[in-house]
Coordinates of C-alpha atoms in Angstrom, one line a residue:
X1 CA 94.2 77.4 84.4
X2 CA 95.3 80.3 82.3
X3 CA 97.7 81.4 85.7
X4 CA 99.3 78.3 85.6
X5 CA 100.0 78.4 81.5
X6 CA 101.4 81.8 81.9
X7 CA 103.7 81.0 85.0
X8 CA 104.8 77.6 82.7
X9 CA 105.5 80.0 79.4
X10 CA 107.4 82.6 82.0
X11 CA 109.4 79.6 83.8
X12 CA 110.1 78.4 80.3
X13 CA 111.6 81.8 79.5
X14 CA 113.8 81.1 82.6
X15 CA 115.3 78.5 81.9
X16 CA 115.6 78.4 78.3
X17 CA 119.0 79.2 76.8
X18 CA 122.8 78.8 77.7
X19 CA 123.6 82.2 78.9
X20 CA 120.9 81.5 82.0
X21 CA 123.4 79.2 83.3
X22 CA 126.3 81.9 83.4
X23 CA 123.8 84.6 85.0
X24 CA 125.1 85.5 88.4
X25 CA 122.3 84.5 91.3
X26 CA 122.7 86.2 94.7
X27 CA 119.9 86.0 97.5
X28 CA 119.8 88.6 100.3
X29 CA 117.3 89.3 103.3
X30 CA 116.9 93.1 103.7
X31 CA 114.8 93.7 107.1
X32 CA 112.3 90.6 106.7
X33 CA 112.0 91.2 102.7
X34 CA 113.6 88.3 100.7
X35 CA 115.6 89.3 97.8
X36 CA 117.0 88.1 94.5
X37 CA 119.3 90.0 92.0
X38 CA 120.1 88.2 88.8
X39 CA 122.8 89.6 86.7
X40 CA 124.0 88.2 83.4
X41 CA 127.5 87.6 82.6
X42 CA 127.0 89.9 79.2
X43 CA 125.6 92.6 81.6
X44 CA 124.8 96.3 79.7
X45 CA 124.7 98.0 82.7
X46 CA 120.8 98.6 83.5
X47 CA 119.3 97.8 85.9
X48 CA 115.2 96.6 86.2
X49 CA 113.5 96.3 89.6
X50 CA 110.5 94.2 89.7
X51 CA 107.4 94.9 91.7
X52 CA 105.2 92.2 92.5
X53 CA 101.3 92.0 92.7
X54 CA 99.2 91.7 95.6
X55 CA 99.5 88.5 97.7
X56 CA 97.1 88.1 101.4
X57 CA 99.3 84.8 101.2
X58 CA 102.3 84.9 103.8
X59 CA 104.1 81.8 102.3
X60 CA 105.2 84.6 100.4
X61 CA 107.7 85.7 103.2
X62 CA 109.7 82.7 103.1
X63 CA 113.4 82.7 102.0
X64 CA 113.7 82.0 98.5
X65 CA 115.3 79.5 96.6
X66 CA 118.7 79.2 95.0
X67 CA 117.0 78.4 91.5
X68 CA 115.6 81.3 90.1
X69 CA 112.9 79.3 88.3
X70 CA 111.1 77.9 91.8
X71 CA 110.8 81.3 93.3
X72 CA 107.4 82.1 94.0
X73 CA 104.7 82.6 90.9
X74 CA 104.5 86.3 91.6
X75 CA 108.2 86.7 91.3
X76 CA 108.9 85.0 88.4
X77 CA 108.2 87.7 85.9
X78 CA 110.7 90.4 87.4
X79 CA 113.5 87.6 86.6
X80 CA 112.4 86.5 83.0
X81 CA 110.8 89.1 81.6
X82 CA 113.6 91.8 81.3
X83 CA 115.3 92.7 78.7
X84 CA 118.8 90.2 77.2
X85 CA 121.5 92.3 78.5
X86 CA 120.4 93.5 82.0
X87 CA 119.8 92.7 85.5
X88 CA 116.7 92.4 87.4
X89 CA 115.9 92.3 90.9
X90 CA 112.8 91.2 92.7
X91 CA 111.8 91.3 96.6
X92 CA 108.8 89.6 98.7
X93 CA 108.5 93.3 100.5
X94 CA 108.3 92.5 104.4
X95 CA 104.4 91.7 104.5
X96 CA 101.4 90.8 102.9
X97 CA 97.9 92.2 101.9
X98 CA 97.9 96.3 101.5
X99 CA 101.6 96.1 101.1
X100 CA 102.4 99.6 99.4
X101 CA 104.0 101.3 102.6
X102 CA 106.6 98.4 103.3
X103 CA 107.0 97.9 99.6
X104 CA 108.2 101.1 98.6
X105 CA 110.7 100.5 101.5
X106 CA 112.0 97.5 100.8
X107 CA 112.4 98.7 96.7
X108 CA 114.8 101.4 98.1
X109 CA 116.4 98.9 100.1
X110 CA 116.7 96.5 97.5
X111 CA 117.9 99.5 95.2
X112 CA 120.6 100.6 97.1
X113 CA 122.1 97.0 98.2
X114 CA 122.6 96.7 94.5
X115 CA 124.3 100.1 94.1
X116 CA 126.4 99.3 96.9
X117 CA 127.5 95.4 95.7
X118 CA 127.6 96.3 92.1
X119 CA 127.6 100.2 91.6
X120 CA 125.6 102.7 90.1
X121 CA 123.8 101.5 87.4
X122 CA 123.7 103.1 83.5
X123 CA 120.1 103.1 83.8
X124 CA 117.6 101.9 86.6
X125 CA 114.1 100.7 85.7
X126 CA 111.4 99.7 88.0
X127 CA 108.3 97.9 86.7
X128 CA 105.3 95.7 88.1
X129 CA 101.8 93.6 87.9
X130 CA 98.4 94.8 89.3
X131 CA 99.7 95.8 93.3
X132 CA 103.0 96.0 92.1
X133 CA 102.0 98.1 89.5
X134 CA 100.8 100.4 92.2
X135 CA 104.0 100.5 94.0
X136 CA 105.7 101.2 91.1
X137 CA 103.7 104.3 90.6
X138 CA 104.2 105.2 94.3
X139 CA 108.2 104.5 93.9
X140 CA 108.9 107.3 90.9
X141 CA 106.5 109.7 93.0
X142 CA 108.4 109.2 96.3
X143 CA 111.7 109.2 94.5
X144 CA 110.5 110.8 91.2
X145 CA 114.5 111.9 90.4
X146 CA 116.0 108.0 90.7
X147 CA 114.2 106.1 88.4
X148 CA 115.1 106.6 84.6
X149 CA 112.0 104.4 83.4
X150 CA 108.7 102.9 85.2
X151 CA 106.9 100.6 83.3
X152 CA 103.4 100.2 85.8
X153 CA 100.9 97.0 83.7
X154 CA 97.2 96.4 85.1
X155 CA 97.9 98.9 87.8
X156 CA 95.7 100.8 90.5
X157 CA 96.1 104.1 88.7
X158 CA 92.7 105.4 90.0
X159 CA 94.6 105.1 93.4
X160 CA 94.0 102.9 96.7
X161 CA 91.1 105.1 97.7
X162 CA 89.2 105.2 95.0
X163 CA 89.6 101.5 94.3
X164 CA 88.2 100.2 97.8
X165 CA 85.5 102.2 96.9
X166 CA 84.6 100.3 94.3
X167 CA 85.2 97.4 96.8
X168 CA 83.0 98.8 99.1
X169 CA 80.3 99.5 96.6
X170 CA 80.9 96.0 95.5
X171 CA 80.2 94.5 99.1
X172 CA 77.2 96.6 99.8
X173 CA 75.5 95.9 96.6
X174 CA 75.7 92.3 97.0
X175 CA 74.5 92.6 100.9
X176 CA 71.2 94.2 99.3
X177 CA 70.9 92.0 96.5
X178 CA 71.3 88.6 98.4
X179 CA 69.8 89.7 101.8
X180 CA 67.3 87.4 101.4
X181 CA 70.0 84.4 101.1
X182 CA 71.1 83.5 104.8
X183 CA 73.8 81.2 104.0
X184 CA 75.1 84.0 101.4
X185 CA 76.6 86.0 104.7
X186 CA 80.5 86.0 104.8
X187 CA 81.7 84.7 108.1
X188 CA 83.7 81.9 109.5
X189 CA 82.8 79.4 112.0
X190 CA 83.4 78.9 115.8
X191 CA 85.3 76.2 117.0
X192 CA 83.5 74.4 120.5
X193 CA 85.6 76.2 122.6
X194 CA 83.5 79.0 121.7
X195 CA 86.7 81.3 120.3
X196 CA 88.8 79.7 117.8
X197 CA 87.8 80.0 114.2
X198 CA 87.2 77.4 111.5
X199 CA 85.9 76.0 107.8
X200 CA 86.5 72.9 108.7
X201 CA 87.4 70.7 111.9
X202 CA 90.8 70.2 111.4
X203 CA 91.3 73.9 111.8
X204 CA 90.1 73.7 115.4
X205 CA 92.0 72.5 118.5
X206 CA 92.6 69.2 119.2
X207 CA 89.2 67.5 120.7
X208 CA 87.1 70.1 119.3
X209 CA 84.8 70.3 116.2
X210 CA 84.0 73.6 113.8
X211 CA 80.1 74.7 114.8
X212 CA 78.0 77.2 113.3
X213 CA 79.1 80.6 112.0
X214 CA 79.7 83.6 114.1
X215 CA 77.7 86.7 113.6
X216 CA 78.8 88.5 110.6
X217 CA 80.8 91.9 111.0
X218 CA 79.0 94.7 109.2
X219 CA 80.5 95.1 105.6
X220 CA 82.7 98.0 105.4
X221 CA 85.0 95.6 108.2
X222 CA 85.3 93.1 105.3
X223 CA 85.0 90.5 108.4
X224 CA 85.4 90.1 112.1
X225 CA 89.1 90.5 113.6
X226 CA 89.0 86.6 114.7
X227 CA 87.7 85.9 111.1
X228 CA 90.7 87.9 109.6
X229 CA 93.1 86.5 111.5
X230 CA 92.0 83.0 111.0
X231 CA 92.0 83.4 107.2
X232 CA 95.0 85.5 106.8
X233 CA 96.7 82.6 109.1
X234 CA 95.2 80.0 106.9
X235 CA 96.1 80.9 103.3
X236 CA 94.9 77.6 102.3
X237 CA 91.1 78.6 102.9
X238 CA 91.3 81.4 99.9
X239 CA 92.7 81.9 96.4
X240 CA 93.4 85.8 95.0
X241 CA 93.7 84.3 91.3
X242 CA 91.4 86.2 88.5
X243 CA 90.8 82.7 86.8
X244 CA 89.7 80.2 90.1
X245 CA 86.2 80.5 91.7
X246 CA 87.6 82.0 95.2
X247 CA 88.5 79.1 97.3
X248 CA 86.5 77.4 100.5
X249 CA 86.2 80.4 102.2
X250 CA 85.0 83.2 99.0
X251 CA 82.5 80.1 97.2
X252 CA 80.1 79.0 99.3
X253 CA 78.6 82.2 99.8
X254 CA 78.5 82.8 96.4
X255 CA 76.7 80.0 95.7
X256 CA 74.3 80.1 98.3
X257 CA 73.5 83.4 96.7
X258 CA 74.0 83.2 92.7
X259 CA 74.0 79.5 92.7
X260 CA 77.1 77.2 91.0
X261 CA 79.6 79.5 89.5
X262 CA 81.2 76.7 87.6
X263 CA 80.8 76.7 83.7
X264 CA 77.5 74.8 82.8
X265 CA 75.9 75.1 86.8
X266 CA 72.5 75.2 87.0
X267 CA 71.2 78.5 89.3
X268 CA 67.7 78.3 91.0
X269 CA 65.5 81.1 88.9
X270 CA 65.6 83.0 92.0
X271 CA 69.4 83.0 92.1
X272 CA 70.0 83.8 88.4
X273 CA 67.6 86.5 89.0
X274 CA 70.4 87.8 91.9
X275 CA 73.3 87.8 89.9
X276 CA 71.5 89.3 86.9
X277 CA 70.7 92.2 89.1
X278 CA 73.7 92.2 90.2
X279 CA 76.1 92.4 87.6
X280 CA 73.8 94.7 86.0
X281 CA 74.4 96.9 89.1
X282 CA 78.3 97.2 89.9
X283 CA 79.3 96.7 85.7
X284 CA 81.4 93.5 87.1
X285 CA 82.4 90.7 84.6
X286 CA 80.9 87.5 85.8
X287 CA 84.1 85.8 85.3
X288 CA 85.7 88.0 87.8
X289 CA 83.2 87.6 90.6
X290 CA 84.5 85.6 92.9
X291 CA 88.0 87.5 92.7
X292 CA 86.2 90.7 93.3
X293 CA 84.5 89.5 96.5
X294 CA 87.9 88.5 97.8
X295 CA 88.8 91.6 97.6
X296 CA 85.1 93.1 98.9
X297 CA 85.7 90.5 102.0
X298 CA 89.5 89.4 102.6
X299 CA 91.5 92.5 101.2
X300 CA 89.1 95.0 103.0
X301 CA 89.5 92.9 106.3
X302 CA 93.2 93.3 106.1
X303 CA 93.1 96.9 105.6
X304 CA 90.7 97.6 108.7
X305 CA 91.8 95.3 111.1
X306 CA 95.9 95.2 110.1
X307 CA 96.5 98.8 108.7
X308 CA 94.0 101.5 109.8
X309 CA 93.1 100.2 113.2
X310 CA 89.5 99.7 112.6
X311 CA 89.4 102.5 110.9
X312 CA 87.5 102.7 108.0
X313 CA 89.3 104.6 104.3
X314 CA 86.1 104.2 102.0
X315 CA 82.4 105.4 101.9
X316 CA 79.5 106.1 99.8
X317 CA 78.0 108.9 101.4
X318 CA 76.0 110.7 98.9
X319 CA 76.6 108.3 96.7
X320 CA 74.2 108.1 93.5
X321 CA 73.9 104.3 92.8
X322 CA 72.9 104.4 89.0
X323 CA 74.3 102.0 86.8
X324 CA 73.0 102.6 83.3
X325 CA 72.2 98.9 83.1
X326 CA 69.9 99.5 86.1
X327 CA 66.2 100.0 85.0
X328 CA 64.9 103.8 87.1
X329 CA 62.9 101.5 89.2
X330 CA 65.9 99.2 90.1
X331 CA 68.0 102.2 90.9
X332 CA 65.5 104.0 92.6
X333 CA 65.1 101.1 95.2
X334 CA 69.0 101.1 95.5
X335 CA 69.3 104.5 96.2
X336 CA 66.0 104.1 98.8
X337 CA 66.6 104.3 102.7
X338 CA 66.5 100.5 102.5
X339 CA 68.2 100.0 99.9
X340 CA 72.2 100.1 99.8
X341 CA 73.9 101.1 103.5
X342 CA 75.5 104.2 103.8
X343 CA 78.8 104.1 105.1
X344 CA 81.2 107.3 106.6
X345 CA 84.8 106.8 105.8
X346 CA 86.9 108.1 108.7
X347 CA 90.9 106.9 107.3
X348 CA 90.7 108.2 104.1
X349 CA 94.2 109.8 104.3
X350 CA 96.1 106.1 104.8
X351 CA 94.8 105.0 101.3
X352 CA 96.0 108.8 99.8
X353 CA 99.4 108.0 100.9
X354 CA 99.5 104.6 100.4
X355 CA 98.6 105.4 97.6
X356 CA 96.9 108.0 95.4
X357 CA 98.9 108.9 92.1
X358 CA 99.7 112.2 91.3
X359 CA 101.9 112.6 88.2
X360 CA 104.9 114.6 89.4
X361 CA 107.9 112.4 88.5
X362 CA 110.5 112.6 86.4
X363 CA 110.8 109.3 85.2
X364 CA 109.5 108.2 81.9
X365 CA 106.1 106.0 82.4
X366 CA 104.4 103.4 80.2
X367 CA 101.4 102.0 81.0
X368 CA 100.3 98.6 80.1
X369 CA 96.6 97.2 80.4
X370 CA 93.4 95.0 78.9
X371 CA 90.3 96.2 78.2
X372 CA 88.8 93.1 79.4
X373 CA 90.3 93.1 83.0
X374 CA 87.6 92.6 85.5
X375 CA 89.6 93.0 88.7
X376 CA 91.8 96.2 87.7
X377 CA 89.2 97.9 85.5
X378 CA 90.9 99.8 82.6
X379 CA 89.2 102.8 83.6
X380 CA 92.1 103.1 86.1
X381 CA 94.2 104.4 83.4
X382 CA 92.0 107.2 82.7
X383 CA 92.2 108.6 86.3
X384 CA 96.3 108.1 86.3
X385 CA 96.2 110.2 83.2
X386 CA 93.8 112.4 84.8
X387 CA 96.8 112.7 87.3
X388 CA 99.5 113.7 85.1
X389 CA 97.3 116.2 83.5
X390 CA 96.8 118.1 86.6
X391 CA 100.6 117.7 87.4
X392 CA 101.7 118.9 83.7
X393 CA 103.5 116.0 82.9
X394 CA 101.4 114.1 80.4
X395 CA 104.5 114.3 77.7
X396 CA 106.4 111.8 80.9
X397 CA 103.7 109.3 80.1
X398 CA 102.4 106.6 76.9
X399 CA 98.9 104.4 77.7
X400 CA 99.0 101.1 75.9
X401 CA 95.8 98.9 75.8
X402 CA 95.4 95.4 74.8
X403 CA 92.2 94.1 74.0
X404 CA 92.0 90.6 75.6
X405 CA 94.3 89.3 78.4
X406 CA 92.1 89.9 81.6
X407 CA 94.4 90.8 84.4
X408 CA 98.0 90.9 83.6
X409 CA 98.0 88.0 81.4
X410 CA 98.9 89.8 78.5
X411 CA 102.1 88.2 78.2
X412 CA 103.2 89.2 74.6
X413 CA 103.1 92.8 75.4
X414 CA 105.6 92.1 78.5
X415 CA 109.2 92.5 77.2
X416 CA 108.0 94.4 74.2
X417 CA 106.9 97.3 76.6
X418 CA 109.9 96.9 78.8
X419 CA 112.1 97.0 75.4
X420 CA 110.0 100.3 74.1
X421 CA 110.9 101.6 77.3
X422 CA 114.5 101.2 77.8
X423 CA 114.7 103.1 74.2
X424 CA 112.7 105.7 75.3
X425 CA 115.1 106.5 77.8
X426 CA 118.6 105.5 76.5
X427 CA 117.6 106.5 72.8
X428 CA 114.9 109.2 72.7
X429 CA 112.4 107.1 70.6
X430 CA 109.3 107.9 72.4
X431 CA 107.0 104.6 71.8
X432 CA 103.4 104.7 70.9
X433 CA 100.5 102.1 70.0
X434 CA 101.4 102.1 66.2
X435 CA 105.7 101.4 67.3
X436 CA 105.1 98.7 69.9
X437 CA 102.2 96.7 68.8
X438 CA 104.1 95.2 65.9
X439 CA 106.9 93.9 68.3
X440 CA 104.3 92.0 70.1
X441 CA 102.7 90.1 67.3
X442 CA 100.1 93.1 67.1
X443 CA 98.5 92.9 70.6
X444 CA 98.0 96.2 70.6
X445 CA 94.9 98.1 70.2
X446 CA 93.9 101.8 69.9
X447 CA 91.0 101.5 71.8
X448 CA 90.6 102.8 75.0
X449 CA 89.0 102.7 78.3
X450 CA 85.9 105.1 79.3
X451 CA 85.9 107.3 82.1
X452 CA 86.5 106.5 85.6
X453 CA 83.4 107.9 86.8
X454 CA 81.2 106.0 84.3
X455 CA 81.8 103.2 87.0
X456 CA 83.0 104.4 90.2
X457 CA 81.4 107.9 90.9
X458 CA 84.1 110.0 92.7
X459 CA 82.6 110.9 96.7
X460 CA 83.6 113.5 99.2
X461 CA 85.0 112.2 102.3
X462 CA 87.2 113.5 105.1
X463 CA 90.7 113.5 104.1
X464 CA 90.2 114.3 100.5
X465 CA 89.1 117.8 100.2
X466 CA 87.4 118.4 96.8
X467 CA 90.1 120.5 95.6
X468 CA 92.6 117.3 95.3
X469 CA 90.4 115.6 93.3
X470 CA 91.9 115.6 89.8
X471 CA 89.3 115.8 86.2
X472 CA 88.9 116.5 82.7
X473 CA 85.3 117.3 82.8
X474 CA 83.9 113.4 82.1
X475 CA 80.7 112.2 83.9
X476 CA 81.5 111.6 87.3
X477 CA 85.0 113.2 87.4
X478 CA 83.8 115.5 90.4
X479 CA 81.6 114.8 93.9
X480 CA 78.0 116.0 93.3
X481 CA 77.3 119.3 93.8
X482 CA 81.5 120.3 92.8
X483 CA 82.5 120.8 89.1
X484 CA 85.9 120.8 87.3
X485 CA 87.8 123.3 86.9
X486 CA 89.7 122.1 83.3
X487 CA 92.4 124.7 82.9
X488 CA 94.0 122.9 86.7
X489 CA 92.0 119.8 86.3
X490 CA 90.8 119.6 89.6
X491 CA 87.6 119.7 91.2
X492 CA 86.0 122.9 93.4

């Protein structure tokens, strides 16, 4: 519900005002991404590139419509959002799910059809949600001399690795804590043909029924390939959004494990005892659980079976599960030989490039998130500036923190931070906390998150020698058994 009020305040934004009418609309197709560039008729000049958030959803991919305000959801914030004064341009990228490698093409391709139609701009500007917060921080790495200004909000700063470890943790810890729970398993079901894949009947072929569920694929695949591939081809089955309960395919499990999710619902004491363990265990907000498992089920399927080649880029090998809302006995049997699996990672590399920040741009970087996010923690932001430590570049970068808004739906701070960054770049006024927050009806707070570590313990794996691991010395910074080294800010 709160998605939909946002997209109605941003569609709003849109449309609202006579000079929307004289903005010049052109759609392009650049090598299966579809485009949009919007430029006002009072046009300064500068230019803002927009970077959308993660999608598994391929009716994405579909060409996009002459009016701006019915492009999809995830667009619409790259077109209303900028700026009064200059153009903005926005791209599907050419697939879905773990998107980063195609979508730091099609920016560049999307960049330079605009240079090429309309010239050089004054100033160029790339900016983006959650995912496309991520590619933003990959763009002005790969091209750190192009971009003027980045503005990344609720973004993976920790890096890809080190987030679908958390996923991983995430998916392990609710294996142990609802093994007991058959129906809590995440597969989908066979069709009588003994192949096909269903939720439901009408998903099967015609004369045949959905049956029972096929055997579950161990948990660092996310799911089976036919499982994958049925979902993925079925975007119907799941929703990615922080504020539904996961859709027919993510719920059911849920409830069979942690009983009804909905406000009010009425758990089993053996089930509330479940999800009391836990979200004691992985730190999660309850409100974000069923988002999280889509992305401890769906997102991690998509990687293995459509990206590494059933390959696996996280672990928890060595890992020391110990929550400090765990009692010792609790974490000892998590920790136990049958307690959480262990798990090798043997792709870690592909997540590194695709991506794992590392500071050394040029561009000048503001950084928008909430405190209260439950799918992007905050603690992201203190690896990122972990990153530009190590890189000597922390004067490129300003952290701003709002202290509600879940993920990304702190839509006050939007143009205010795009606005604070456009002046840091074409005026010298370098922003901070105590200069933006009043633009945005003082959504700003000076409160910030804890350290990564605190909630995903960094690992050693194959692929990410200790000595890349960036630190400042905070509890879990470093693998066990390596320390920092502060003066470089990197592990040994």
């Amino acid at each position: 519900m709160r998605a939909r009020r946002a997209a109605a305040v941003v569609a709003f934004a849109l449309l609202s005002g006579s000079a929307a009418a004289q903005n010049a609309v052109e759609r392009v197709a650049i090598k299966g991404a579809q485009d949009m560039i919007v430029v006002p008729k009072d046009w300064n000049g500068g230019l803002f590139i927009y970077a959308h958030g993660y999608t598994a959803d391929k009716r994405i991919l579909a060409p996009l419509p002459a009016d701006p305000s019915k492009v999809p959801l995830l667009l619409l914030p790259g077109l209303a959002s900028v700026p009064p004064g200059y153009a903005s341009a926005v791209t599907t990228f050419r697939s879905v799910g773990w998107y980063v490698k195609d979508a730091v093409k099609d920016i560049e391709n999307l960049r330079r059809y605009f240079v090429k139609k309309h010239g050089k701009p004054k100033h160029t500007y790339i900016w983006g949600h959650s995912g496309g917060g991520m590619v933003t921080e990959a763009v002005i790495e790969y091209f750190p001399g192009t971009y003027e200004g980045a503005a990344p909000m609720c973004g993976t700063g920790a890096g890809a690795w080190r987030n679908f470890n958390a996923a991983l943790d995430l998916r392990l810890a609710y294996e142990y804590v609802c093994r007991d729970a058959p129906a809590a398993r995440f597969a989908c079901r066979v069709c009588s043909d003994g192949k096909s894949r269903c939720l439901a009947d009408a998903h099967c072929p015609a004369g045949q029924t959905c049956g029972d569920a096929e055997a579950p694929a161990a948990p660092e695949d996310g799911l089976t390939p036919e499982c994958t591939t049925f979902l993925l081809d079925h975007p119907e089955t799941f929703t990615e959004s922080p504020t539904s309960l996961g859709g027919d395919f993510v719920t059911p499990p849920l409830t069979a494990c942690f009983g009804d999710l909905n406000p009010g619902g009425a758990p089993s004491a053996e089930q509330a005892a479940r999800k009391d363990l836990f979200l004691r265990a992985t730190q999660l907000r309850e409100s974000f659980l069923a988002t999280d498992m889509f992305f401890a089920t769906i997102g991690m399927a998509e990687v293995v079976h459509r990206r590494t080649h059933g390959r696996h880029p996280w672990g928890n090998i060595g890992v020391d599960y110990a929550s400090p809302l765990l009692t010792p006995a609790e974490q000892t049997a998590f920790n136990a030989g049958v307690g959480v699996a262990r798990v090798a990672a043997d792709a870690v590399r592909y997540l590194r490039r695709f991506y794992e920040p590392r500071g050394r741009t040029r561009s000048k970087v503001i950084t928008v998130h909430a405190l209260d996010d439950g799918l992007v923690l905050p603690e992201n932001e203190d690896k990122y500036r972990e990153a530009f430590e190590a890189a000597g570049t922390t004067d490129r970068l300003v952290q701003l923190f709002t202290p509600t808004g879940g993920h990304c739906l702190f839509l006050a701070a939007w143009t205010p931070a795009l606005q604070a960054l456009s002046a840091w770049v074409e005026e010298g006024r370098k922003p901070s906390t105590a200069s933006v927050s009043p633009t945005c009806g003082n959504c700003l707070t000076d409160q910030t998150p804890g350290p990564w570590g605190l909630k995903v313990v960094e690992r050693r794996a194959k692929g990410a020698p200790v000595r890349t691991l960036v630190c400042s010395a905070q509890p879990g910074d470093c693998p066990a058994g390596a320390t920092c080294v502060e003066a470089r800010h990197h592990c040994r």
